[in-house]
Short mmCIF file of C-alpha atoms in Angstrom, two decimals:
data_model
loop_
_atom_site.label_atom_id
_atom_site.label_comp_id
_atom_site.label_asym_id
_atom_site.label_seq_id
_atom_site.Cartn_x
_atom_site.Cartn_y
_atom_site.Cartn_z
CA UNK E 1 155.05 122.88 95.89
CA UNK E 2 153.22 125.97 96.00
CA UNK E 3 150.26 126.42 99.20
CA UNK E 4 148.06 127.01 96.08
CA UNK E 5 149.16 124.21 94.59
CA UNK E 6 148.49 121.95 97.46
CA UNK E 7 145.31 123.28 98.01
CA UNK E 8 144.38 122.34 94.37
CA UNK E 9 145.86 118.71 94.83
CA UNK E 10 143.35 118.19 97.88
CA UNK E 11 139.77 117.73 98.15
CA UNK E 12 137.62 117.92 101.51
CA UNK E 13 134.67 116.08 101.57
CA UNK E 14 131.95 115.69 104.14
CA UNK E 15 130.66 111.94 104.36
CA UNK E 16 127.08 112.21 105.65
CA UNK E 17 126.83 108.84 106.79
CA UNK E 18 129.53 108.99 109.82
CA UNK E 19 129.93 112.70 110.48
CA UNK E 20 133.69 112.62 109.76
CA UNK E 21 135.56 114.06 107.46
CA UNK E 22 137.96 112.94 104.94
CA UNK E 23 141.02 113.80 103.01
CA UNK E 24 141.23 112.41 99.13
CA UNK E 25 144.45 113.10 97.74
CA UNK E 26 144.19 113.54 94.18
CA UNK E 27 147.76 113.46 93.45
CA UNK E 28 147.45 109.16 94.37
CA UNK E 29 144.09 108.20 92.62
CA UNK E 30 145.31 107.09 89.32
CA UNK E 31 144.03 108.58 85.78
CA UNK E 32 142.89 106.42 82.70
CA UNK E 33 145.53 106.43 80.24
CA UNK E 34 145.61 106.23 76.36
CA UNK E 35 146.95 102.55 76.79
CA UNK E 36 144.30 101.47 78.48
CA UNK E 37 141.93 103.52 76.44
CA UNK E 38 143.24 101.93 73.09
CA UNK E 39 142.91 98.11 74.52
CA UNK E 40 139.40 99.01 75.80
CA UNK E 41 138.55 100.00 71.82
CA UNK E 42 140.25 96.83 70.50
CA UNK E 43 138.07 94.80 72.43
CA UNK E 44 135.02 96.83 71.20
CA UNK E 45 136.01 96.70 67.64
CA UNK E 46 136.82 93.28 68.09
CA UNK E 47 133.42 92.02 69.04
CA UNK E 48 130.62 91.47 66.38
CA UNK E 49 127.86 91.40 69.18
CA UNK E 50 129.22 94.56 70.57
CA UNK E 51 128.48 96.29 66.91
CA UNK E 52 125.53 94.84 66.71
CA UNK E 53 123.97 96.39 69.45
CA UNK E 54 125.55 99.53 69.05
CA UNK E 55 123.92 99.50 65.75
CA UNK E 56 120.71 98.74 67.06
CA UNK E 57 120.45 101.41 69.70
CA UNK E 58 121.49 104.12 67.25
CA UNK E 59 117.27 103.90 66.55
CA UNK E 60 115.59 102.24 69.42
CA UNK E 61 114.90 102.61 72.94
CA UNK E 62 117.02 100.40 75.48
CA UNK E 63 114.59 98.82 77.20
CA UNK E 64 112.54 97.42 74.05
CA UNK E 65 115.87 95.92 72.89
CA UNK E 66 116.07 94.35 75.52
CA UNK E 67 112.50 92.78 76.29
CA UNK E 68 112.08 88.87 75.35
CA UNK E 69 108.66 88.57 74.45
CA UNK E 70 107.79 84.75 74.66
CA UNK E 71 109.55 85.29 77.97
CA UNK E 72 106.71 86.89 79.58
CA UNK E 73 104.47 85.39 77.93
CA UNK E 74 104.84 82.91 80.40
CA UNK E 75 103.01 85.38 82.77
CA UNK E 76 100.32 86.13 80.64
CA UNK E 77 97.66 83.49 82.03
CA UNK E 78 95.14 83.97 84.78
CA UNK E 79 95.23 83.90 88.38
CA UNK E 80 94.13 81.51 91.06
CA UNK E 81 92.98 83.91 93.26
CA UNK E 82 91.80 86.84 92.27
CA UNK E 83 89.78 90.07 93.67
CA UNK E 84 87.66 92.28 91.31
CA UNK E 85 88.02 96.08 91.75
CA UNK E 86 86.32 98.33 90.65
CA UNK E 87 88.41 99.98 87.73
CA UNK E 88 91.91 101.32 86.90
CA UNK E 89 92.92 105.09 88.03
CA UNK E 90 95.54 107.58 86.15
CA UNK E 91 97.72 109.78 88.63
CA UNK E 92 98.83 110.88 85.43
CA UNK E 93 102.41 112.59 85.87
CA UNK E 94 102.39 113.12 89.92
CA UNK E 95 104.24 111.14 92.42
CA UNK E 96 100.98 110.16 94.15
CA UNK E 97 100.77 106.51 93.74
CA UNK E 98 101.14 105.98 97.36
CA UNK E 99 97.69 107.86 98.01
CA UNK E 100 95.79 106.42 94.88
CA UNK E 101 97.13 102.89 95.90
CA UNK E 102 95.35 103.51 99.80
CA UNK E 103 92.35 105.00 98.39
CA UNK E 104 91.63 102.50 95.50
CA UNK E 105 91.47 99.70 98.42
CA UNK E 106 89.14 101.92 100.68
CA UNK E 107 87.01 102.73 97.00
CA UNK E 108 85.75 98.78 97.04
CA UNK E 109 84.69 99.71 100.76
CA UNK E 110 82.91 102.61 99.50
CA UNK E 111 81.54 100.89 96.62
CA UNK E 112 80.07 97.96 98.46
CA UNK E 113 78.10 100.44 101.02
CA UNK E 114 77.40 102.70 97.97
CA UNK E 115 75.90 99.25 96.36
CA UNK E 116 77.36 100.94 93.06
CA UNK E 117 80.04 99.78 89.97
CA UNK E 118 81.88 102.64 89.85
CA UNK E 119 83.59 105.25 92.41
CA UNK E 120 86.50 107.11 93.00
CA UNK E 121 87.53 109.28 95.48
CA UNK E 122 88.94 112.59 95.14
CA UNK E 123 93.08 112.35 95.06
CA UNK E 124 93.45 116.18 94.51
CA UNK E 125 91.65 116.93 97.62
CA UNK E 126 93.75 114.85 99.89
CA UNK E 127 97.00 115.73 97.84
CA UNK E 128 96.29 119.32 98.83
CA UNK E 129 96.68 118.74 102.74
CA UNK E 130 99.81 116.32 101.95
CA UNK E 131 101.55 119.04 100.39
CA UNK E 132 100.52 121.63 103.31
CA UNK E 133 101.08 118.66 105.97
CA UNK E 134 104.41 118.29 104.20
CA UNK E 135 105.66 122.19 104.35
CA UNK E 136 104.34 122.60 107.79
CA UNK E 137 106.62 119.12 109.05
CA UNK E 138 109.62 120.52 107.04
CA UNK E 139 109.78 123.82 108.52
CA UNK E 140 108.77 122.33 111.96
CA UNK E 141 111.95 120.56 111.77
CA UNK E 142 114.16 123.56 110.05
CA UNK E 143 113.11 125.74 113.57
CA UNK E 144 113.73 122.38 115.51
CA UNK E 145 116.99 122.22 114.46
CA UNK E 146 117.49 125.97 113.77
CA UNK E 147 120.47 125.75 116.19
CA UNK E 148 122.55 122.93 114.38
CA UNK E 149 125.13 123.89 111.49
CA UNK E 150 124.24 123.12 108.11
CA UNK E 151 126.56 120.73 107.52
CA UNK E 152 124.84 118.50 110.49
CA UNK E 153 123.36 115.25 109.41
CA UNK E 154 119.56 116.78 109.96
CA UNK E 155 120.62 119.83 107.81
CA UNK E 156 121.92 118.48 105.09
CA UNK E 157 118.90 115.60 105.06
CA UNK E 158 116.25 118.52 104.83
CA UNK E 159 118.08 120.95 102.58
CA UNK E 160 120.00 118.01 100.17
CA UNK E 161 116.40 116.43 99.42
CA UNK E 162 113.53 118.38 100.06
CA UNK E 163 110.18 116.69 100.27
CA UNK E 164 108.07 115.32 96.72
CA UNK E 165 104.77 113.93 95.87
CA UNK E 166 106.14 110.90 97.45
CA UNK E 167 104.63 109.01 100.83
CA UNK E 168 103.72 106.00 102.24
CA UNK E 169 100.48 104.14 103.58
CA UNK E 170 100.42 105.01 107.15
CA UNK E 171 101.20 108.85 106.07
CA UNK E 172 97.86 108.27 104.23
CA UNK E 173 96.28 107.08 107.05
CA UNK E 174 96.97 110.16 109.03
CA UNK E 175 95.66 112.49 106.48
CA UNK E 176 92.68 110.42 106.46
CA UNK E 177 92.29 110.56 110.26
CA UNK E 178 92.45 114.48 110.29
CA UNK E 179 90.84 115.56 106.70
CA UNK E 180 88.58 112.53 106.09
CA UNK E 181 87.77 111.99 102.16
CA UNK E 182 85.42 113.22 99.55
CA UNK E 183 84.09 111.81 96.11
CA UNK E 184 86.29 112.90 93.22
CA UNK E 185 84.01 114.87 91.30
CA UNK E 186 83.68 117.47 94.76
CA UNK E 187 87.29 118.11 94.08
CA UNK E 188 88.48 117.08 90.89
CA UNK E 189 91.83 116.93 89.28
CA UNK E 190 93.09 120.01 88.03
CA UNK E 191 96.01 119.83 85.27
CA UNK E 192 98.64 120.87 87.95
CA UNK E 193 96.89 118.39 90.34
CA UNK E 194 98.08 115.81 87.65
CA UNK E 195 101.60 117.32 86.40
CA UNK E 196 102.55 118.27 89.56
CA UNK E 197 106.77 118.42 88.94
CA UNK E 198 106.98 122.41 88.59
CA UNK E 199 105.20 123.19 91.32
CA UNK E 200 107.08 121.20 93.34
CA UNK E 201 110.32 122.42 92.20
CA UNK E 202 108.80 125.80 93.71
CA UNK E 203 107.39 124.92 96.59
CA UNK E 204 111.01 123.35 97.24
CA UNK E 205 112.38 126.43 96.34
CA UNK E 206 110.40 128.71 98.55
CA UNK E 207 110.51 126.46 101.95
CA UNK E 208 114.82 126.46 101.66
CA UNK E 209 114.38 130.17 101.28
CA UNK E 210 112.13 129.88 104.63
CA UNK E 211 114.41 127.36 106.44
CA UNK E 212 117.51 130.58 105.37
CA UNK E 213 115.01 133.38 107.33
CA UNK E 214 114.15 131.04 110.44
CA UNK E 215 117.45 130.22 111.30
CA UNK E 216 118.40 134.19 110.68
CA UNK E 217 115.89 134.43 112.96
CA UNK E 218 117.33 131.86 115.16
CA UNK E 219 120.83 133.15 115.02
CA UNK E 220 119.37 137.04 115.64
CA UNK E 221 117.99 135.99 118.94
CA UNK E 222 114.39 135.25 118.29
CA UNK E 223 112.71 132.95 120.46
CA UNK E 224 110.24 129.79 119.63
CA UNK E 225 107.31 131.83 120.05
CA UNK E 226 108.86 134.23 117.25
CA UNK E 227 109.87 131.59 114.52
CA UNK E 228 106.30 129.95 114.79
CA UNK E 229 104.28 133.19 114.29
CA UNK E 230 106.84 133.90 111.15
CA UNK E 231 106.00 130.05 110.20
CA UNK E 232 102.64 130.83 110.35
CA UNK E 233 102.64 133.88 107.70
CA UNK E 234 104.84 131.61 105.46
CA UNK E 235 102.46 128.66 105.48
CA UNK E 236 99.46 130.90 105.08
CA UNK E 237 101.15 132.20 101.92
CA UNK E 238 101.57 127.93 100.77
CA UNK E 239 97.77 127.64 101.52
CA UNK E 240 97.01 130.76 99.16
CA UNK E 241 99.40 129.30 96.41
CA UNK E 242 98.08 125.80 96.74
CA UNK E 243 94.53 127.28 96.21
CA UNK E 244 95.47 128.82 93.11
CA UNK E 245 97.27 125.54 91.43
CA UNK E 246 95.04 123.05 92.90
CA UNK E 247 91.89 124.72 94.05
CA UNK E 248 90.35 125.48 97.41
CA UNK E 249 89.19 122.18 99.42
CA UNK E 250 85.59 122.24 100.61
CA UNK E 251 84.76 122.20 103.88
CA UNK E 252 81.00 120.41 103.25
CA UNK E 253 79.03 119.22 100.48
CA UNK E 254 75.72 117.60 99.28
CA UNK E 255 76.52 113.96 98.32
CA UNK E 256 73.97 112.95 95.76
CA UNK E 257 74.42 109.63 93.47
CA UNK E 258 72.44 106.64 91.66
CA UNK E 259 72.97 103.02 93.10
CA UNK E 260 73.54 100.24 90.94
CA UNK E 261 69.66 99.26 90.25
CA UNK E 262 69.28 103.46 89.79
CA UNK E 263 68.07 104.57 93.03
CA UNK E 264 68.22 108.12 93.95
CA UNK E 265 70.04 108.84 96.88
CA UNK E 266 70.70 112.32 98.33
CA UNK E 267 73.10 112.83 101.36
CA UNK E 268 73.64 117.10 102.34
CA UNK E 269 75.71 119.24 104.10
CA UNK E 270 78.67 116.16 104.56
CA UNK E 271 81.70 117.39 106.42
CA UNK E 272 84.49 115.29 104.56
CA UNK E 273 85.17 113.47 107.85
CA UNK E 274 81.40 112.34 108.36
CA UNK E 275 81.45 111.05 104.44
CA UNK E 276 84.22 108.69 105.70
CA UNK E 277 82.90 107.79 108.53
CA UNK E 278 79.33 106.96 107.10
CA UNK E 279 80.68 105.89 103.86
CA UNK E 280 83.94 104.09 104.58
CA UNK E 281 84.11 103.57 108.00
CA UNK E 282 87.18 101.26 108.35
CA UNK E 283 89.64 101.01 111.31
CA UNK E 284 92.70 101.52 109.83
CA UNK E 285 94.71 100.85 112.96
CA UNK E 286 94.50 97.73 112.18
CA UNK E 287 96.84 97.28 109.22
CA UNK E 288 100.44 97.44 109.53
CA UNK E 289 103.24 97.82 107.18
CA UNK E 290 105.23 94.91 106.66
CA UNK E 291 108.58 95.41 105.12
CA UNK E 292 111.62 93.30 103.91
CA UNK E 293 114.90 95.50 103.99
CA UNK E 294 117.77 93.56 105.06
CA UNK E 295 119.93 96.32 105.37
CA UNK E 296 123.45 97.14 107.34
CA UNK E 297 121.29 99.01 110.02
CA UNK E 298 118.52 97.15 109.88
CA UNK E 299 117.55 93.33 111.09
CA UNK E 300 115.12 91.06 109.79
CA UNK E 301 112.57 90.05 113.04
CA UNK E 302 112.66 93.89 114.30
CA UNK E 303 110.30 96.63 114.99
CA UNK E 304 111.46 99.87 113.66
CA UNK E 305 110.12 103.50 113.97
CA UNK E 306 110.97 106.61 111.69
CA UNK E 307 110.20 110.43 111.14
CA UNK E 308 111.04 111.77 108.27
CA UNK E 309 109.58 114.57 105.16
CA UNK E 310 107.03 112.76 103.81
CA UNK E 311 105.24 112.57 107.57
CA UNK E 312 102.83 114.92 109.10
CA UNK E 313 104.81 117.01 111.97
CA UNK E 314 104.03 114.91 115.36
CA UNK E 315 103.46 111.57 113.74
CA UNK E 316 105.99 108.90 112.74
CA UNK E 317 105.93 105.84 110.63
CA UNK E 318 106.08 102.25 111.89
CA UNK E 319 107.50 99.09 110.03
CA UNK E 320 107.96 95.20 110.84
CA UNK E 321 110.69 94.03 109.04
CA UNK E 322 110.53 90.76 108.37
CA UNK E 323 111.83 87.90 105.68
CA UNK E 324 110.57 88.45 101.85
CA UNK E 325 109.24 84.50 102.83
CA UNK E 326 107.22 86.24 105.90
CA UNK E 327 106.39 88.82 103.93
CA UNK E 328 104.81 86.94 100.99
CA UNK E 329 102.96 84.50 103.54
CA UNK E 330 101.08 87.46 104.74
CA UNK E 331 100.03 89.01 101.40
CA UNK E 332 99.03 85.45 99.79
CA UNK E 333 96.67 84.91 103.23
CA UNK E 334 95.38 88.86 102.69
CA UNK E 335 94.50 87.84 99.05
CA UNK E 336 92.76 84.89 99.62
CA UNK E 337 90.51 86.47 102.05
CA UNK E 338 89.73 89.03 99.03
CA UNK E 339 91.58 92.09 100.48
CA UNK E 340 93.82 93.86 98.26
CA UNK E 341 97.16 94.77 99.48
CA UNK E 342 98.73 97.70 98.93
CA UNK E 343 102.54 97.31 98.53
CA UNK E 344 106.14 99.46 97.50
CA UNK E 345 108.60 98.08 95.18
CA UNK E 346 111.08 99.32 92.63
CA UNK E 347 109.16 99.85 89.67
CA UNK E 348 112.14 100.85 87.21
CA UNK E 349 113.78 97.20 87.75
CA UNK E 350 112.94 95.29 84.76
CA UNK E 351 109.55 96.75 83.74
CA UNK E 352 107.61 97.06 80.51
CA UNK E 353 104.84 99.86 80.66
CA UNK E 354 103.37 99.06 78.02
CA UNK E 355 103.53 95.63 78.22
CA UNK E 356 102.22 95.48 81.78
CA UNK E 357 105.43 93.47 82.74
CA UNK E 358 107.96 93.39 85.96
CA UNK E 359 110.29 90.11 85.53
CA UNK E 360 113.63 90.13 85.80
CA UNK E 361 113.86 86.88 83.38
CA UNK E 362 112.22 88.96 80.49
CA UNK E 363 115.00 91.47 80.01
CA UNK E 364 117.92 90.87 78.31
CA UNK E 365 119.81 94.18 79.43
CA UNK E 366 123.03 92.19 80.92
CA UNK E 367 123.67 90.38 77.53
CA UNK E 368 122.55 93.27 75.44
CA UNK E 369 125.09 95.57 76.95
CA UNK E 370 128.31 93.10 76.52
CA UNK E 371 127.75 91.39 79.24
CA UNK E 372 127.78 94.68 82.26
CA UNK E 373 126.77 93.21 85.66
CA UNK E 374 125.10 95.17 88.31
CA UNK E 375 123.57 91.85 89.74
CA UNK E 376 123.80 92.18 93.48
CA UNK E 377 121.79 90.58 96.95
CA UNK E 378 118.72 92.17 97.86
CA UNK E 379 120.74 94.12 101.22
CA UNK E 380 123.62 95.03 99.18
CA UNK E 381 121.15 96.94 96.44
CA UNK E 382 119.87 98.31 99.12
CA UNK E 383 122.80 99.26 101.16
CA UNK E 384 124.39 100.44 97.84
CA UNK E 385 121.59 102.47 96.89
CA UNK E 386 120.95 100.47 93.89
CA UNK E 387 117.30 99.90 94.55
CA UNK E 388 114.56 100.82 96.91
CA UNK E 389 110.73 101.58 96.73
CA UNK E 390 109.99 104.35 94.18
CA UNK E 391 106.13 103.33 93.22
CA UNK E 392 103.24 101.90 95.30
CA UNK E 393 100.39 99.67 93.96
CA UNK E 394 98.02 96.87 95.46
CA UNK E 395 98.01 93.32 95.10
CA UNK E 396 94.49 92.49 93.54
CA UNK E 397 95.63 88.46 92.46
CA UNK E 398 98.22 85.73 92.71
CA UNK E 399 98.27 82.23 90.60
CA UNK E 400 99.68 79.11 92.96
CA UNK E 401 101.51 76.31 90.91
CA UNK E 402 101.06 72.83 91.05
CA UNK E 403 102.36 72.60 94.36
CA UNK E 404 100.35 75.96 95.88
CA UNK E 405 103.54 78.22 95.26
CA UNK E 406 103.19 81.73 94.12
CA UNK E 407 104.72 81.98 90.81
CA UNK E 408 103.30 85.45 89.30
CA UNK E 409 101.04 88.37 90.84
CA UNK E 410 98.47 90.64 89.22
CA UNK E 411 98.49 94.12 90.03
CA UNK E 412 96.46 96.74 89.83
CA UNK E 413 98.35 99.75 88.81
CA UNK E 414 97.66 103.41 88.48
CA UNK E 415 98.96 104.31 85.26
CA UNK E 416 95.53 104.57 83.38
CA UNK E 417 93.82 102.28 81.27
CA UNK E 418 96.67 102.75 78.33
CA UNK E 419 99.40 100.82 79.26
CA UNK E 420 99.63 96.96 80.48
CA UNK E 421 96.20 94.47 80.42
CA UNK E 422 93.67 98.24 80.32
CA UNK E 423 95.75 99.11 83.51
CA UNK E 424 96.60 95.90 85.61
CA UNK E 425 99.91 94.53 85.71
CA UNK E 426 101.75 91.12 86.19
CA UNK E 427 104.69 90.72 88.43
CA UNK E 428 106.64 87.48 88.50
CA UNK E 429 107.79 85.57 91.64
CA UNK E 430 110.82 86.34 91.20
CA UNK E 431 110.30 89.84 90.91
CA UNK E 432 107.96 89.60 93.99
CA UNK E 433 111.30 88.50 96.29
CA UNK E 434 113.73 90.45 94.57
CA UNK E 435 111.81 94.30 93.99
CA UNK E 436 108.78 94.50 96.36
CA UNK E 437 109.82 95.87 99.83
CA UNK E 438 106.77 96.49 101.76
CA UNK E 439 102.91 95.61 101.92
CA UNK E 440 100.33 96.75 103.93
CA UNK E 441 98.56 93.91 106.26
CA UNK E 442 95.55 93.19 108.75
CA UNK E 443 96.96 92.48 111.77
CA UNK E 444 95.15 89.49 112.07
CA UNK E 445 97.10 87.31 109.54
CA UNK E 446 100.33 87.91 111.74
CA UNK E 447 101.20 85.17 113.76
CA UNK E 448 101.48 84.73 117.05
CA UNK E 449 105.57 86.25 117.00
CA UNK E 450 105.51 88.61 114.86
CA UNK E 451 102.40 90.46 116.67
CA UNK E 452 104.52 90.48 119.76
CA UNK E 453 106.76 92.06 118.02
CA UNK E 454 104.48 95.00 117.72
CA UNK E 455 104.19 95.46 121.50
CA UNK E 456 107.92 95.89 121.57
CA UNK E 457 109.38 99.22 121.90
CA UNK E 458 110.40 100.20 118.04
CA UNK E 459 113.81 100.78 117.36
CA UNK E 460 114.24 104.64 116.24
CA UNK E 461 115.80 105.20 113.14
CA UNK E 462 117.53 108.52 112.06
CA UNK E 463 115.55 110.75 109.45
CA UNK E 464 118.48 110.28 107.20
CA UNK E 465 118.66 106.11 107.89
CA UNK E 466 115.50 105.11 106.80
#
């Protein structure tokens, strides 16, 4: 056997997870054959159900062949406990569910001090600082880390995913803290505010092309003080590009606005900071995010700590991670103290968006499809990176059953009035256990435990682990 040909027979790959590498042999993993692929078509051809469905899908979408109807109907009542908000938002097509969620709870705060029906705050202006926040962390940790190869674990987490629209609560919380808020129509949307996917795929672009001069820099001899004042000119030219797609944030403004019973009201020369504090005004040290992800690396009854993309450079996140039982507990006692809560799941398991559905029970997908199983444990779809939290929401209701049991949870969503009940959703319990992994809670419903917990010193989790 040729060295050419043994090269060709042998693949090298780099497993992220352990550092080490690995030899796969090509020569021993075993092809399909045409035996097996002729029994595989007999049993196709074979099976009515099969050619059916195949049939079926030649004209229709998956998802509404699958959907049982009189299923979730069962859903479709009302709610035991329920808070009133003050109307439905549209992020439109923008990953920033996370930040409408947060703000949409800290609107009814607003609202109530405003003593008027309707307000929203201004997503585009905060969004603009995320993004900046987010280029500033990313290169922050490219000169950090300037040093290490790029096949190290922190390499290839910053250069194999990049950072997105995506975040969490406390990550709002911090741009809160250092940019305060304004009323939307200060800063309104613009269209690449709300279809924010190219830009994105730019902005990614143009920080690897950064991280690729830093760590020239790096390599060349320049010191610390160097790579920051060359960080500098690159995030000033982000700043000037994120004016131009999104429009320059204002520094102060006159706040003027009708109450409820039409009173005038005239507020001028508001930094955005003193409009929170005069308007909003909460302490939001005091909620904590609550999480149940009962993973391989991480336990159930621990206190865990995290830095990744999505933060602001200097600031980590902080989760309890507790049982979905715990977990539930805590948002049913938010709830019927009329607090919303916000809270991640996995909105692309067994949804209808039009429908205003989330219930495993009212797909048919498993039986549509011949009977394919991808049914696993809450840890091992994690593990497995079958599921996770892609969308974030808040809790506005919950109906107890004859016994006081949760058995289905209204949302309030922020896919415009269009799709669902004009906007809110229902979520079943069973979805509930099996899809929602974190919430967002007032430290005063935790009990006695798990608030020691919090005095503990977190466990640290890689940027790559969490």
């Amino acid at each position: 056997m040729s060295p050419l040909h043994i090269f060709v027979q042998k693949c090298r790959l780099f497993d992220i997870m352990n550092g080490k590498y690995i030899q796969i042999r090509r020569h021993v993993l075993k092809e399909l054959t045409f035996e097996q692929l002729n029994r595989f078509r007999e049993g196709f051809e074979s099976d009515p159900h099969a050619r059916a469905a195949n049939a079926a899908m030649a004209k229709t979408e998956l998802a509404d062949l699958a959907y049982l109807p009189m299923k979730a109907a069962r859903l479709m009542g009302d709610f035991t406990v329920e808070v009133k908000t003050k109307g439905i938002t549209a992020q439109e097509k923008s990953g920033r569910c996370w930040m409408f969620a947060a703000m949409n709870i800290l609107r009814e705060v607003a609202a109530e001090k405003l003593g008027v029906e309707q307000f929203e705050f201004s997503e585009n202006y905060l969004a603009f600082y995320d993004k900046l926040e987010k280029t500033n962390n990313f290169l922050e940790m490219i000169i950090e880390s300037a040093g290490e190869k790029l096949d190290s674990h922190i390499m290839e987490h910053l250069l194999n995913f990049g950072f997105g629209d995506g975040g969490y609560w406390e990550q709002a919380v911090g741009l809160i803290r250092k940019y305060g808020l304004v009323p939307k129509y200060v800063m309104p949307e613009s269209y690449q505010s709300s279809h924010t996917d190219k830009f994105m795929t730019l902005l990614n672009n143009t920080v690897r092309r950064y991280a690729a001069e830093l760590r020239n820099m790096k390599a060349e001899g320049s010191d610390r003080d160097a790579l920051e004042e060359a960080k500098e000119q690159m995030m000033a030219a982000v700043y000037k590009a994120e004016c131009i797609v999104f429009g320059e944030p204002v520094n102060n403004f006159d706040f003027e606005y009708r109450d409820k019973d039409g009173g005038y009201h005239a507020d001028y020369g508001l930094t955005p900071g003193e409009f929170y504090d005069k308007y909003v005004g909460e302490d939001l040290d005091r909620f904590v995010t609550v999480m149940n992800a009962p993973t391989e690396k991480m336990e159930t009854g621990k206190y865990y700590v995290f830095h990744n993309m999505c933060c602001q450079a200097g600031m980590d996140l902080h989760a309890l991670n507790l049982t979905a039982e715990e977990m539930e507990e805590l948002a049913l006692a938010q709830l019927k103290d009329g607090v919303p809560v916000w809270f991640g799941c996995d909105s692309g398991a067994f949804g209808d968006r039009k429908a205003g559905v989330w219930d495993p029970d009212s797909f048919a997908y498993s039986e549509l499809l011949g009977g394919l199983d991808w049914n696993m444990e809450k840890k091992e779809r994690l593990d497995y990176k079958q599921s996770g939290a892609t969308h974030a929401m808040i809790l506005v209701g919950v109906n107890l059953d004859r016994d006081g049991c949760p058995d289905r949870w209204k949302i309030e969503n922020s896919w415009g009035k269009e799709v669902g009940r004009e906007g809110y959703f229902v979520a079943s319990e069973k979805y509930f256990r099996e899809y929602v992994y974190e919430v967002i809670i007032d430290r005063k419903y935790l009990d006695d435990e798990q608030r020691a917990l919090l005095e503990t010193e977190p466990i640290r989790l890689e940027p790559w682990e969490a």
